Coordinates of C-alpha atoms and ligand atoms in Angstrom, one line a residue:
M372 CA 0.0 0.0 0.0
D373 CA 1.3 3.4 -0.9
N374 CA -0.7 6.6 -0.4
R375 CA 1.6 8.9 -2.4
P376 CA -0.1 10.6 -5.4
V377 CA 0.0 9.5 -9.0
G378 CA 1.4 12.2 -11.3
M379 CA 0.1 12.9 -14.8
F380 CA 1.2 15.4 -17.4
D381 CA 0.3 16.8 -20.8
S382 CA 1.2 19.9 -22.8
G383 CA -2.1 21.4 -21.6
M384 CA -5.6 20.2 -20.9
G385 CA -5.6 17.1 -23.1
G386 CA -4.5 14.8 -20.4
L387 CA -7.6 15.8 -18.3
S388 CA -9.4 13.3 -20.5
V389 CA -7.1 10.6 -19.1
L390 CA -7.4 12.0 -15.6
K391 CA -11.2 11.8 -15.7
T392 CA -11.0 8.2 -16.9
A393 CA -8.5 7.5 -14.1
I394 CA -10.9 9.0 -11.5
A395 CA -13.7 6.9 -12.8
L396 CA -11.7 3.6 -12.9
L397 CA -9.4 4.2 -10.0
P398 CA -11.1 6.6 -7.6
S399 CA -9.0 5.7 -4.6
E400 CA -5.9 7.5 -5.7
D401 CA -4.7 11.0 -5.2
Y402 CA -3.7 12.6 -8.5
I403 CA -1.5 15.5 -9.3
Y404 CA -2.1 16.8 -12.9
F405 CA 0.4 19.1 -14.5
G406 CA -0.4 20.9 -17.7
D407 CA 2.6 22.5 -19.4
D408 CA 0.6 25.3 -20.8
A409 CA 3.5 27.7 -21.0
N410 CA 4.9 25.4 -23.7
A411 CA 1.8 24.1 -25.5
P412 CA 1.4 22.9 -28.1
Y413 CA 4.0 20.1 -28.3
G414 CA 2.7 18.5 -31.5
T415 CA 4.4 21.1 -33.8
K416 CA 7.8 21.1 -32.0
T417 CA 10.9 19.1 -32.8
P418 CA 11.6 15.8 -31.1
E419 CA 14.5 17.4 -29.2
Q420 CA 12.3 20.2 -27.9
I421 CA 9.5 17.7 -26.9
I422 CA 12.1 15.5 -25.0
D423 CA 13.4 18.5 -23.0
L424 CA 9.9 19.6 -22.1
A425 CA 8.7 16.1 -21.2
L426 CA 11.7 15.5 -19.0
G427 CA 11.0 18.9 -17.3
C428 CA 7.4 17.8 -16.6
S429 CA 8.6 14.4 -15.2
R430 CA 11.2 16.2 -13.0
F431 CA 8.5 18.5 -11.7
L432 CA 6.2 15.6 -10.8
A433 CA 9.0 13.5 -9.3
D434 CA 9.9 16.5 -7.1
E435 CA 6.2 16.6 -6.0
G436 CA 6.7 13.1 -4.6
V437 CA 4.6 11.1 -6.9
K438 CA 4.8 7.3 -6.9
A439 CA 4.2 6.8 -10.7
I440 CA 4.1 9.1 -13.7
V441 CA 1.4 8.8 -16.4
V442 CA 2.5 10.5 -19.6
A443 CA -1.0 11.6 -20.6
C444 CA 0.1 12.8 -24.0
N445 CA 0.7 10.8 -27.1
T446 CA 3.2 13.3 -28.5
A447 CA 5.4 13.3 -25.4
T448 CA 5.2 9.5 -25.3
S449 CA 6.2 9.1 -28.9
A450 CA 9.2 11.5 -28.5
A451 CA 10.4 11.0 -25.0
I452 CA 9.2 7.8 -23.3
N453 CA 12.6 6.1 -23.4
D454 CA 14.4 9.2 -22.1
I455 CA 11.9 9.5 -19.2
R456 CA 12.1 5.8 -18.3
S457 CA 15.9 5.9 -18.3
R458 CA 16.1 9.0 -16.1
F459 CA 13.5 8.2 -13.5
K460 CA 13.3 5.2 -11.2
L461 CA 9.5 5.6 -10.9
P462 CA 7.0 3.4 -12.9
V463 CA 6.2 5.4 -16.0
I464 CA 2.9 4.6 -17.9
S465 CA 2.7 5.7 -21.5
M466 CA 0.0 6.4 -24.1
E467 CA -0.1 5.3 -27.7
P468 CA -2.7 5.9 -30.4
A469 CA -5.3 3.1 -30.2
V470 CA -4.6 1.7 -33.6
K471 CA -4.5 -1.9 -32.4
P472 CA -7.9 -1.9 -30.7
A473 CA -9.3 0.0 -33.8
L474 CA -7.9 -2.7 -36.1
E475 CA -9.3 -5.5 -33.9
N476 CA -12.7 -4.0 -33.5
S477 CA -13.6 -2.4 -36.8
K478 CA -14.5 -4.4 -39.9
G479 CA -13.7 -3.0 -43.2
N480 CA -10.7 -1.4 -44.8
R481 CA -10.1 2.2 -43.8
I482 CA -9.2 3.6 -40.4
L483 CA -8.3 7.3 -39.9
M484 CA -5.7 8.0 -37.2
M485 CA -5.9 11.6 -36.1
A486 CA -2.9 12.9 -34.1
T487 CA -0.4 15.8 -33.9
P488 CA 2.1 16.1 -36.8
A489 CA 4.9 15.1 -34.3
T490 CA 3.2 11.8 -33.3
C491 CA 2.4 10.9 -36.9
A492 CA 6.1 11.5 -37.9
L493 CA 7.9 9.9 -34.9
S494 CA 9.5 6.5 -35.3
R495 CA 7.9 5.1 -32.1
Y496 CA 4.4 5.4 -33.7
Q497 CA 5.7 4.3 -37.1
K498 CA 7.1 1.2 -35.6
L499 CA 3.8 0.4 -33.8
L500 CA 1.9 0.9 -37.1
N501 CA 4.3 -1.4 -39.0
R502 CA 3.8 -4.0 -36.4
V503 CA 0.0 -4.0 -36.2
D504 CA -1.3 -2.6 -39.5
V505 CA -0.1 -5.5 -41.7
N506 CA -2.9 -4.9 -44.3
H507 CA -2.3 -1.1 -44.5
K508 CA -5.7 -0.1 -43.4
V509 CA -4.7 2.9 -41.3
E510 CA -4.4 6.4 -42.9
N511 CA -2.5 8.9 -40.7
V512 CA -4.1 12.4 -40.5
P513 CA -1.8 14.9 -38.9
C514 CA -4.0 17.6 -37.4
P515 CA -2.1 20.9 -36.8
G516 CA -4.2 23.6 -35.3
L517 CA -6.8 21.4 -33.5
V518 CA -5.1 21.5 -30.1
E519 CA -4.8 25.3 -30.2
L520 CA -8.5 25.6 -30.8
I521 CA -9.4 23.2 -28.0
E522 CA -7.1 24.9 -25.6
A523 CA -8.7 28.3 -26.5
G524 CA -12.2 26.8 -25.9
R525 CA -13.1 27.3 -29.5
T526 CA -14.8 23.9 -29.8
G527 CA -17.8 25.0 -31.9
K528 CA -17.8 26.4 -35.4
D529 CA -14.0 26.9 -35.4
V530 CA -13.2 23.3 -34.8
D531 CA -15.9 22.2 -37.3
E532 CA -14.2 24.4 -40.0
R533 CA -10.8 23.0 -39.1
L534 CA -12.1 19.4 -39.3
L535 CA -13.4 20.2 -42.8
E536 CA -10.0 21.3 -43.9
L537 CA -8.3 18.3 -42.3
L538 CA -10.7 15.6 -43.3
C539 CA -12.4 16.7 -46.6
K540 CA -10.1 14.5 -48.7
Y541 CA -11.9 11.5 -47.2
D542 CA -15.4 12.9 -47.9
G543 CA -17.7 10.3 -49.5
M544 CA -15.4 7.4 -48.6
Q545 CA -16.2 4.3 -46.5
I546 CA -14.5 5.0 -43.2
D547 CA -14.7 2.1 -40.6
G548 CA -12.9 3.5 -37.6
I549 CA -11.3 6.8 -36.3
V550 CA -8.5 6.8 -33.8
L551 CA -8.3 9.8 -31.5
G552 CA -4.5 9.7 -31.3
C553 CA -4.1 12.9 -29.1
T554 CA -5.6 13.2 -25.7
H555 CA -7.2 16.6 -26.6
Y556 CA -9.4 15.0 -29.2
P557 CA -11.9 13.2 -26.9
F558 CA -13.1 16.7 -26.0
I559 CA -14.3 17.2 -29.6
R560 CA -15.6 13.7 -30.0
S561 CA -19.1 15.0 -30.8
N562 CA -17.7 17.3 -33.6
I563 CA -15.8 14.4 -35.1
E564 CA -18.8 12.1 -34.9
R565 CA -21.0 14.7 -36.5
Y566 CA -18.4 15.2 -39.3
A567 CA -18.3 11.5 -39.9
R568 CA -22.1 11.2 -40.1
E569 CA -22.4 14.0 -42.5
H570 CA -19.4 13.3 -44.8
F571 CA -18.3 9.7 -44.7
L572 CA -20.0 6.4 -45.7
G573 CA -20.3 3.9 -42.9
E574 CA -20.6 4.6 -39.2
P575 CA -17.0 4.7 -38.0
R576 CA -16.5 3.9 -34.3
L577 CA -14.1 6.2 -32.4
F578 CA -11.2 4.8 -30.4
D579 CA -9.1 6.5 -27.8
G580 CA -6.3 5.0 -25.7
N581 CA -7.5 6.5 -22.3
A582 CA -9.2 3.5 -20.7
G583 CA -6.4 1.2 -21.9
T584 CA -3.8 3.5 -20.3
V585 CA -5.6 3.7 -17.0
R586 CA -6.0 -0.1 -17.0
Q587 CA -2.2 -0.3 -17.5
L588 CA -1.7 2.1 -14.6
I589 CA -3.9 -0.1 -12.4
R590 CA -1.9 -3.2 -13.4
V591 CA 1.4 -1.5 -12.7
L592 CA 0.3 -0.1 -9.3
K593 CA -1.1 -3.5 -8.3
A594 CA 2.0 -5.4 -9.3
G595 CA 4.3 -3.0 -7.4
G596 CA 2.1 -3.1 -4.3
L597 CA 1.6 0.7 -4.8
L598 CA -2.2 1.0 -4.7
S599 CA -3.6 3.5 -2.2
E600 CA -5.6 2.3 0.8
K601 CA -7.9 5.3 0.7
E602 CA -11.5 5.0 -0.2
K603 CA -11.6 8.2 -2.2
G604 CA -8.6 10.2 -3.5
S605 CA -8.1 13.9 -4.3
V606 CA -7.1 15.8 -7.4
R607 CA -4.6 18.7 -7.6
L608 CA -4.5 20.6 -10.8
L609 CA -1.3 22.5 -11.7
T610 CA 0.0 24.4 -14.7
S611 CA 3.2 26.1 -15.9
G612 CA 0.9 28.8 -17.5
N613 CA -1.3 31.5 -16.1
R614 CA -3.0 29.9 -13.1
A615 CA -5.7 32.5 -12.8
S616 CA -7.2 31.7 -16.2
I617 CA -6.1 28.1 -16.8
I618 CA -7.0 26.3 -13.5
P619 CA -10.7 27.4 -13.8
A620 CA -10.7 26.2 -17.4
F621 CA -9.2 22.8 -16.3
E622 CA -11.9 22.5 -13.6
R623 CA -14.7 23.2 -16.1
M624 CA -13.3 20.7 -18.6
L625 CA -12.8 18.0 -15.9
A626 CA -16.4 18.5 -14.7
Q627 CA -17.9 18.4 -18.2
Y628 CA -16.0 15.6 -19.8
E629 CA -17.7 12.1 -19.9
P630 CA -15.1 9.4 -20.3
V631 CA -15.7 6.4 -22.5
L632 CA -14.9 3.4 -20.3
Ligands
LIG1285 N1 -2.4 16.1 -26.0 C1 -1.2 15.8 -26.7 C2 -1.2 14.5 -27.3 O1 -1.8 13.5 -26.9 C3 -0.5 16.8 -27.4 C4 -1.0 18.1 -27.9 C5 0.0 19.1 -28.3 O2 0.5 19.8 -27.4 O3 0.2 19.3 -29.5 O4 -0.5 14.3 -28.3

């Protein structure tokens, strides 16, 4: 038994979709969530920049006394997970785009994988894809600009217009699954579902890696004898950005978001 908190970080608010999933599936833990808003977005930065930033977030959480770190960001995982694991003795839980569950659970031939430009280009993701997508069903859709709109709370018309720019080349096609390969995208699930309904053939199911990541966190904590003995844990929200505006936005997002379990 270990009552120290679990640490989680993302470039901004995206990882709150993972945090809410964790609160639902593992409510007994205390969580410290760190959004690196001063440096968001990560997805258009170089691998070296992302590694530096992800190591900084991990250091910050380690100094807060966490017992494990969840990298609640596909971009940071893709660029920096090996560096984080080699520098920190703590268990580190990573995220990856849910292409494997999407391939296993959707019939048909075309799956869109939406993620940041960095995730799509990084070799860690490319290796995963080569391993699991033997029949070349997955089409990568780098989505620059979406994270910025979500962070700014512009999740209505502005996101819809951006989705049109990013996805119109698939209009009229049979799409069998859509992977939300960035932890910000579950917040615009309904925009993406509506787009798919209005523009694609078929009824693609959406996949995110959040519940899978939290199940892995549970397995790791159990195996290490690190589960908390509390009945109900707490949540501390922290940011490297402007606390006065960002923490209330985090709180709103966390309250509103309904995780898919
Ligand atoms: N939420 C992040 C992810 O899962 C990254 C967003 C960004 O900063 O570009 O990839």
